[in-house]
PDB file of C-alpha atoms in Angstrom:
ATOM      1  CA  MET A   1      48.342-136.088  27.868  1.00 78.00           C
ATOM      2  CA  TYR A   2      45.507-138.094  26.334  1.00 86.00           C
ATOM      3  CA  ASN A   3      42.393-139.074  28.254  1.00 90.00           C
ATOM      4  CA  HIS A   4      41.297-142.721  28.443  1.00 91.00           C
ATOM      5  CA  LEU A   5      38.806-142.430  25.595  1.00 93.00           C
ATOM      6  CA  GLU A   6      41.402-140.854  23.286  1.00 93.00           C
ATOM      7  CA  LEU A   7      43.874-143.615  24.163  1.00 91.00           C
ATOM      8  CA  MET A   8      41.284-146.302  23.399  1.00 93.00           C
ATOM      9  CA  SER A   9      40.585-144.665  20.045  1.00 93.00           C
ATOM     10  CA  ILE A  10      44.314-144.717  19.290  1.00 90.00           C
ATOM     11  CA  GLN A  11      44.428-148.389  20.283  1.00 90.00           C
ATOM     12  CA  ALA A  12      41.640-149.217  17.816  1.00 93.00           C
ATOM     13  CA  ARG A  13      43.489-147.333  15.044  1.00 92.00           C
ATOM     14  CA  VAL A  14      46.714-149.181  15.864  1.00 88.00           C
ATOM     15  CA  LEU A  15      45.119-152.633  16.044  1.00 91.00           C
ATOM     16  CA  TYR A  16      43.112-152.437  12.815  1.00 93.00           C
ATOM     17  CA  ILE A  17      43.114-150.953   9.327  1.00 93.00           C
ATOM     18  CA  HIS A  18      39.966-148.901   8.762  1.00 95.00           C
ATOM     19  CA  ASP A  19      38.177-148.165   5.506  1.00 96.00           C
ATOM     20  CA  HIS A  20      36.901-144.734   4.406  1.00 96.00           C
ATOM     21  CA  ALA A  21      33.721-145.246   6.456  1.00 95.00           C
ATOM     22  CA  GLY A  22      35.635-145.979   9.668  1.00 94.00           C
ATOM     23  CA  ARG A  23      34.871-149.711   9.585  1.00 97.00           C
ATOM     24  CA  ILE A  24      37.652-152.176  10.336  1.00 97.00           C
ATOM     25  CA  THR A  25      38.868-154.394   7.507  1.00 96.00           C
ATOM     26  CA  THR A  26      42.101-156.121   8.503  1.00 95.00           C
ATOM     27  CA  ILE A  27      44.380-156.551  11.480  1.00 92.00           C
ATOM     28  CA  ASN A  28      47.255-154.072  11.351  1.00 89.00           C
ATOM     29  CA  GLU A  29      49.865-156.701  10.572  1.00 83.00           C
ATOM     30  CA  PRO A  30      51.926-157.344   7.436  1.00 80.00           C
ATOM     31  CA  THR A  31      49.847-160.481   6.776  1.00 79.00           C
ATOM     32  CA  ASN A  32      46.605-158.455   6.433  1.00 79.00           C
ATOM     33  CA  GLN A  33      44.478-161.006   8.254  1.00 89.00           C
ATOM     34  CA  PRO A  34      40.775-160.148   8.509  1.00 92.00           C
ATOM     35  CA  ALA A  35      39.788-158.036  11.468  1.00 94.00           C
ATOM     36  CA  PRO A  36      37.179-159.316  13.909  1.00 96.00           C
ATOM     37  CA  ARG A  37      33.557-158.437  13.315  1.00 97.00           C
ATOM     38  CA  PHE A  38      33.410-156.285  16.428  1.00 97.00           C
ATOM     39  CA  PHE A  39      35.769-154.299  18.658  1.00 96.00           C
ATOM     40  CA  TRP A  40      34.571-152.833  21.950  1.00 95.00           C
ATOM     41  CA  GLY A  41      37.016-150.857  24.040  1.00 94.00           C
ATOM     42  CA  GLN A  42      35.476-149.865  27.364  1.00 91.00           C
ATOM     43  CA  THR A  43      37.040-147.154  29.535  1.00 90.00           C
ATOM     44  CA  VAL A  44      35.985-145.137  32.575  1.00 87.00           C
ATOM     45  CA  ALA A  45      35.331-142.253  30.162  1.00 89.00           C
ATOM     46  CA  GLY A  46      33.162-144.230  27.726  1.00 90.00           C
ATOM     47  CA  SER A  47      33.640-146.765  24.980  1.00 92.00           C
ATOM     48  CA  ILE A  48      35.036-147.034  21.477  1.00 95.00           C
ATOM     49  CA  VAL A  49      33.180-149.393  19.164  1.00 97.00           C
ATOM     50  CA  ARG A  50      34.263-150.550  15.726  1.00 98.00           C
ATOM     51  CA  PHE A  51      32.549-152.925  13.308  1.00 98.00           C
ATOM     52  CA  HIS A  52      33.999-154.968  10.481  1.00 97.00           C
ATOM     53  CA  SER A  53      33.097-153.668   7.064  1.00 96.00           C
ATOM     54  CA  ASP A  54      30.929-156.736   6.348  1.00 96.00           C
ATOM     55  CA  VAL A  55      28.686-156.504   9.442  1.00 97.00           C
ATOM     56  CA  PRO A  56      25.138-155.711   8.271  1.00 97.00           C
ATOM     57  CA  ASN A  57      23.638-152.392   9.352  1.00 96.00           C
ATOM     58  CA  ARG A  58      20.750-154.142  11.139  1.00 97.00           C
ATOM     59  CA  ILE A  59      23.236-155.998  13.356  1.00 97.00           C
ATOM     60  CA  ILE A  60      25.120-152.762  14.059  1.00 97.00           C
ATOM     61  CA  HIS A  61      21.824-151.125  15.027  1.00 97.00           C
ATOM     62  CA  ASP A  62      20.985-153.977  17.433  1.00 95.00           C
ATOM     63  CA  ILE A  63      24.427-153.846  19.026  1.00 96.00           C
ATOM     64  CA  ILE A  64      24.372-150.057  19.452  1.00 96.00           C
ATOM     65  CA  GLN A  65      20.975-150.371  21.140  1.00 94.00           C
ATOM     66  CA  SER A  66      22.337-153.070  23.464  1.00 92.00           C
ATOM     67  CA  LEU A  67      25.317-150.928  24.398  1.00 93.00           C
ATOM     68  CA  ASN A  68      23.027-148.060  25.343  1.00 91.00           C
ATOM     69  CA  GLN A  69      21.095-150.212  27.833  1.00 87.00           C
ATOM     70  CA  GLY A  70      22.134-151.662  31.178  1.00 78.00           C
ATOM     71  CA  ASP A  71      25.653-152.334  32.403  1.00 80.00           C
ATOM     72  CA  SER A  72      28.406-154.328  30.719  1.00 75.00           C
ATOM     73  CA  THR A  73      27.323-157.606  32.346  1.00 80.00           C
ATOM     74  CA  GLU A  74      24.028-157.263  30.480  1.00 86.00           C
ATOM     75  CA  GLN A  75      25.484-155.677  27.348  1.00 92.00           C
ATOM     76  CA  LEU A  76      28.011-158.377  26.477  1.00 91.00           C
ATOM     77  CA  PRO A  77      25.496-161.261  26.210  1.00 92.00           C
ATOM     78  CA  ASN A  78      23.259-159.021  24.098  1.00 92.00           C
ATOM     79  CA  VAL A  79      26.145-158.130  21.782  1.00 94.00           C
ATOM     80  CA  ILE A  80      27.037-161.807  21.408  1.00 94.00           C
ATOM     81  CA  HIS A  81      23.409-162.668  20.652  1.00 95.00           C
ATOM     82  CA  ALA A  82      23.188-159.910  18.018  1.00 95.00           C
ATOM     83  CA  LEU A  83      26.398-161.042  16.303  1.00 96.00           C
ATOM     84  CA  GLU A  84      25.180-164.656  16.258  1.00 96.00           C
ATOM     85  CA  LYS A  85      22.064-163.555  14.350  1.00 94.00           C
ATOM     86  CA  ASP A  86      24.399-162.823  11.442  1.00 93.00           C
ATOM     87  CA  ARG A  87      26.680-165.873  11.789  1.00 93.00           C
ATOM     88  CA  GLU A  88      28.294-168.122  14.359  1.00 94.00           C
ATOM     89  CA  ILE A  89      30.936-166.653  16.644  1.00 94.00           C
ATOM     90  CA  ARG A  90      34.089-168.746  16.377  1.00 91.00           C
ATOM     91  CA  GLY A  91      36.214-166.949  18.920  1.00 90.00           C
ATOM     92  CA  LEU A  92      36.081-164.331  21.614  1.00 90.00           C
ATOM     93  CA  TRP A  93      38.969-162.396  23.072  1.00 88.00           C
ATOM     94  CA  MET A  94      38.812-160.097  26.061  1.00 88.00           C
ATOM     95  CA  GLY A  95      41.700-158.527  27.825  1.00 84.00           C
ATOM     96  CA  PRO A  96      42.933-155.438  29.580  1.00 81.00           C
ATOM     97  CA  ALA A  97      44.747-152.434  28.177  1.00 76.00           C
ATOM     98  CA  PHE A  98      46.977-150.426  30.473  1.00 74.00           C
ATOM     99  CA  THR A  99      48.262-146.882  30.676  1.00 73.00           C
ATOM    100  CA  PHE A 100      51.200-145.683  32.729  1.00 70.00           C
ATOM    101  CA  HIS A 101      51.226-142.095  33.886  1.00 71.00           C
ATOM    102  CA  GLU A 102      54.769-142.146  35.198  1.00 71.00           C
ATOM    103  CA  THR A 103      57.822-142.973  33.171  1.00 69.00           C
ATOM    104  CA  VAL A 104      60.529-144.978  34.886  1.00 69.00           C
ATOM    105  CA  LYS A 105      63.957-143.749  33.895  1.00 70.00           C
ATOM    106  CA  ASP A 106      66.117-146.133  35.883  1.00 70.00           C
ATOM    107  CA  TYR A 107      69.153-147.746  34.348  1.00 68.00           C
ATOM    108  CA  THR A 108      68.493-150.921  32.407  1.00 75.00           C
ATOM    109  CA  ASP A 109      70.637-153.482  30.640  1.00 85.00           C
ATOM    110  CA  ALA A 110      68.355-153.415  27.596  1.00 90.00           C
ATOM    111  CA  THR A 111      70.103-152.869  24.275  1.00 92.00           C
ATOM    112  CA  LEU A 112      68.602-151.638  21.033  1.00 93.00           C
ATOM    113  CA  VAL A 113      68.524-154.433  18.452  1.00 94.00           C
ATOM    114  CA  THR A 114      70.611-153.431  15.431  1.00 94.00           C
ATOM    115  CA  GLU A 115      71.927-155.130  12.306  1.00 93.00           C
ATOM    116  CA  GLU A 116      75.172-155.768  14.185  1.00 95.00           C
ATOM    117  CA  ASN A 117      73.630-157.555  17.203  1.00 96.00           C
ATOM    118  CA  LYS A 118      70.397-159.092  15.923  1.00 95.00           C
ATOM    119  CA  TYR A 119      72.116-162.504  15.819  1.00 96.00           C
ATOM    120  CA  CYS A 120      71.526-162.605  19.604  1.00 96.00           C
ATOM    121  CA  LEU A 121      67.808-163.139  18.888  1.00 96.00           C
ATOM    122  CA  GLU A 122      68.346-166.385  16.955  1.00 95.00           C
ATOM    123  CA  PRO A 123      68.459-168.887  19.890  1.00 94.00           C
ATOM    124  CA  GLY A 124      65.369-167.721  21.763  1.00 94.00           C
ATOM    125  CA  PHE A 125      63.414-165.487  19.380  1.00 94.00           C
ATOM    126  CA  PRO A 126      64.062-166.755  15.825  1.00 93.00           C
ATOM    127  CA  THR A 127      60.707-165.659  14.378  1.00 89.00           C
ATOM    128  CA  LEU A 128      61.284-162.109  15.561  1.00 90.00           C
ATOM    129  CA  LEU A 129      64.263-161.827  13.196  1.00 89.00           C
ATOM    130  CA  SER A 130      61.997-161.866  10.141  1.00 86.00           C
ATOM    131  CA  GLU A 131      59.572-159.399  11.760  1.00 85.00           C
ATOM    132  CA  LEU A 132      62.032-156.750  12.973  1.00 87.00           C
ATOM    133  CA  LYS A 133      61.176-154.276  10.217  1.00 82.00           C
ATOM    134  CA  PHE A 134      57.551-154.289  11.448  1.00 79.00           C
ATOM    135  CA  ARG A 135      58.311-154.339  15.180  1.00 79.00           C
ATOM    136  CA  GLY A 136      60.872-151.612  15.748  1.00 78.00           C
ATOM    137  CA  PRO A 137      62.175-150.280  17.875  1.00 86.00           C
ATOM    138  CA  CYS A 138      63.156-153.547  19.531  1.00 89.00           C
ATOM    139  CA  PHE A 139      65.218-153.855  22.697  1.00 92.00           C
ATOM    140  CA  MET A 140      66.729-156.964  24.257  1.00 94.00           C
ATOM    141  CA  VAL A 141      68.444-158.048  27.422  1.00 95.00           C
ATOM    142  CA  THR A 142      71.219-160.532  26.704  1.00 95.00           C
ATOM    143  CA  GLU A 143      73.249-163.092  28.585  1.00 94.00           C
ATOM    144  CA  ASN A 144      76.199-164.815  26.882  1.00 94.00           C
ATOM    145  CA  ASN A 145      75.321-163.139  23.547  1.00 94.00           C
ATOM    146  CA  MET A 146      71.806-164.592  23.652  1.00 95.00           C
ATOM    147  CA  ALA A 147      68.613-162.562  24.032  1.00 95.00           C
ATOM    148  CA  VAL A 148      66.770-163.658  27.175  1.00 95.00           C
ATOM    149  CA  SER A 149      64.109-160.942  27.108  1.00 93.00           C
ATOM    150  CA  VAL A 150      62.800-158.662  24.368  1.00 93.00           C
ATOM    151  CA  CYS A 151      60.502-155.676  24.187  1.00 89.00           C
ATOM    152  CA  PHE A 152      59.133-154.317  20.937  1.00 83.00           C
ATOM    153  CA  SER A 153      56.149-152.615  19.393  1.00 72.00           C
ATOM    154  CA  ALA A 154      53.377-155.130  18.744  1.00 68.00           C
ATOM    155  CA  LYS A 155      51.874-152.924  16.035  1.00 65.00           C
ATOM    156  CA  LYS A 156      52.882-149.850  14.116  1.00 57.00           C
ATOM    157  CA  TYR A 157      50.391-147.032  13.746  1.00 53.00           C
ATOM    158  CA  ARG A 158      49.390-146.509  10.120  1.00 51.00           C
TER     159      ARG A 158
END
Protein backbone atom coordinates (compact mmCIF):
# COMPACT_ATOMS: atom_id res chain seq x y z
CA MET A 1 0.00 0.00 0.00
CA TYR A 2 1.41 3.38 -1.00
CA ASN A 3 1.30 6.42 1.27
CA HIS A 4 -0.23 9.69 0.06
CA LEU A 5 3.10 11.22 -0.95
CA GLU A 6 4.05 8.15 -3.00
CA LEU A 7 0.66 8.22 -4.72
CA MET A 8 1.06 11.91 -5.57
CA SER A 9 4.49 11.19 -7.03
CA ILE A 10 2.95 8.45 -9.17
CA GLN A 11 0.24 10.88 -10.28
CA ALA A 12 2.87 13.40 -11.43
CA ARG A 13 4.69 10.65 -13.38
CA VAL A 14 1.43 9.56 -14.99
CA LEU A 15 0.28 13.07 -15.91
CA TYR A 16 3.53 14.29 -17.45
CA ILE A 17 6.59 13.15 -19.39
CA HIS A 18 9.76 14.06 -17.50
CA ASP A 19 13.22 14.75 -18.89
CA HIS A 20 16.49 13.34 -17.51
CA ALA A 21 16.59 16.11 -14.88
CA GLY A 22 13.10 15.32 -13.58
CA ARG A 23 11.52 18.40 -15.18
CA ILE A 24 8.19 18.04 -16.97
CA THR A 25 8.15 18.52 -20.73
CA THR A 26 4.83 17.35 -22.16
CA ILE A 27 1.46 16.07 -21.04
CA ASN A 28 1.36 12.28 -21.09
CA GLU A 29 -0.97 12.09 -24.07
CA PRO A 30 -0.41 10.88 -27.63
CA THR A 31 -0.59 14.51 -28.83
CA ASN A 32 2.48 15.52 -26.76
CA GLN A 33 1.05 18.88 -25.75
CA PRO A 34 3.34 21.04 -23.60
CA ALA A 35 3.12 20.46 -19.89
CA PRO A 36 2.24 23.34 -17.58
CA ARG A 37 5.04 25.40 -16.11
CA PHE A 38 4.30 24.18 -12.60
CA PHE A 39 2.69 21.19 -10.88
CA TRP A 40 2.01 21.21 -7.15
CA GLY A 41 0.44 18.16 -5.58
CA GLN A 42 -0.33 18.76 -1.91
CA THR A 43 -1.08 15.86 0.45
CA VAL A 44 -1.37 15.40 4.21
CA ALA A 45 2.11 13.84 4.06
CA GLY A 46 3.76 16.68 2.11
CA SER A 47 3.88 17.93 -1.44
CA ILE A 48 5.24 16.94 -4.83
CA VAL A 49 6.43 19.81 -7.00
CA ARG A 50 7.43 19.65 -10.65
CA PHE A 51 8.60 22.42 -12.96
CA HIS A 52 8.53 22.62 -16.74
CA SER A 53 11.92 22.27 -18.33
CA ASP A 54 11.86 25.91 -19.51
CA VAL A 55 11.20 27.53 -16.10
CA PRO A 56 14.29 29.57 -15.14
CA ASN A 57 16.21 28.48 -12.05
CA ARG A 58 15.65 31.86 -10.36
CA ILE A 59 11.88 31.36 -10.61
CA ILE A 60 12.19 27.82 -9.25
CA HIS A 61 14.22 29.18 -6.34
CA ASP A 62 11.56 31.82 -5.57
CA ILE A 63 8.77 29.26 -5.70
CA ILE A 64 10.60 26.76 -3.48
CA GLN A 65 11.16 29.54 -0.94
CA SER A 66 7.46 30.45 -1.06
CA LEU A 67 6.43 26.85 -0.52
CA ASN A 68 8.62 26.64 2.57
CA GLN A 69 6.87 29.61 4.21
CA GLY A 70 3.37 29.96 5.62
CA ASP A 71 0.33 27.86 4.77
CA SER A 72 -1.15 27.11 1.36
CA THR A 73 -3.41 30.19 1.43
CA GLU A 74 -0.26 32.31 1.53
CA GLN A 75 1.85 30.04 -0.68
CA LEU A 76 -0.42 29.97 -3.73
CA PRO A 77 -0.48 33.75 -4.32
CA ASN A 78 3.30 33.81 -3.91
CA VAL A 79 3.73 30.99 -6.43
CA ILE A 80 1.48 32.80 -8.90
CA HIS A 81 3.44 36.02 -8.41
CA ALA A 82 6.76 34.22 -8.97
CA LEU A 83 5.53 32.55 -12.16
CA GLU A 84 4.23 35.88 -13.49
CA LYS A 85 7.73 37.36 -13.11
CA ASP A 86 8.75 35.03 -15.94
CA ARG A 87 5.64 35.42 -18.12
CA GLU A 88 1.89 35.85 -17.94
CA ILE A 89 -0.19 33.00 -16.55
CA ARG A 90 -2.85 32.08 -19.09
CA GLY A 91 -4.64 29.40 -17.13
CA LEU A 92 -4.87 27.84 -13.72
CA TRP A 93 -6.30 24.46 -12.84
CA MET A 94 -6.88 23.15 -9.35
CA GLY A 95 -8.70 20.03 -8.41
CA PRO A 96 -8.80 17.11 -6.05
CA ALA A 97 -7.22 13.69 -6.38
CA PHE A 98 -8.79 10.78 -4.55
CA THR A 99 -7.67 7.45 -3.17
CA PHE A 100 -9.91 4.56 -2.22
CA HIS A 101 -8.70 2.16 0.44
CA GLU A 102 -11.47 -0.36 -0.05
CA THR A 103 -12.25 -2.14 -3.27
CA VAL A 104 -15.90 -2.71 -4.06
CA LYS A 105 -16.43 -6.11 -5.63
CA ASP A 106 -20.17 -6.01 -6.18
CA TYR A 107 -21.69 -7.23 -9.40
CA THR A 108 -21.83 -4.67 -12.19
CA ASP A 109 -23.24 -4.60 -15.69
CA ALA A 110 -20.02 -3.08 -17.04
CA THR A 111 -18.52 -4.87 -20.03
CA LEU A 112 -14.96 -4.72 -21.28
CA VAL A 113 -14.79 -2.88 -24.61
CA THR A 114 -13.41 -5.21 -27.28
CA GLU A 115 -13.03 -5.16 -31.06
CA GLU A 116 -16.33 -7.05 -31.27
CA ASN A 117 -18.42 -4.59 -29.22
CA LYS A 118 -16.71 -1.22 -29.62
CA TYR A 119 -19.43 -0.19 -32.10
CA CYS A 120 -21.61 0.46 -29.02
CA LEU A 121 -19.45 3.54 -28.29
CA GLU A 122 -20.27 5.25 -31.60
CA PRO A 123 -23.59 6.97 -30.65
CA GLY A 124 -22.50 8.54 -27.36
CA PHE A 125 -18.70 8.38 -27.27
CA PRO A 126 -17.45 8.62 -30.88
CA THR A 127 -14.13 10.29 -30.06
CA LEU A 128 -13.25 7.52 -27.64
CA LEU A 129 -13.17 5.04 -30.53
CA SER A 130 -10.01 6.62 -31.96
CA GLU A 131 -8.41 6.80 -28.50
CA LEU A 132 -9.05 3.25 -27.27
CA LYS A 133 -5.47 2.11 -27.80
CA PHE A 134 -4.33 4.83 -25.37
CA ARG A 135 -7.16 4.46 -22.85
CA GLY A 136 -7.41 0.75 -22.12
CA PRO A 137 -8.74 -1.02 -20.38
CA CYS A 138 -12.12 0.52 -21.13
CA PHE A 139 -15.43 -0.66 -19.71
CA MET A 140 -18.95 0.38 -20.69
CA VAL A 141 -22.49 -0.03 -19.51
CA THR A 142 -24.88 -0.43 -22.43
CA GLU A 143 -28.57 -0.12 -23.10
CA ASN A 144 -30.00 -1.20 -26.47
CA ASN A 145 -26.47 -1.82 -27.83
CA MET A 146 -25.45 1.76 -27.02
CA ALA A 147 -22.87 2.76 -24.41
CA VAL A 148 -24.51 4.98 -21.79
CA SER A 149 -21.55 5.11 -19.40
CA VAL A 150 -17.84 4.43 -19.82
CA CYS A 151 -14.86 4.10 -17.53
CA PHE A 152 -11.29 4.06 -18.78
CA SER A 153 -7.77 5.05 -17.89
CA ALA A 154 -7.25 8.77 -18.49
CA LYS A 155 -3.49 8.28 -18.85
CA LYS A 156 -1.12 5.39 -19.21
CA TYR A 157 2.00 5.31 -17.06
CA ARG A 158 5.15 5.55 -19.17
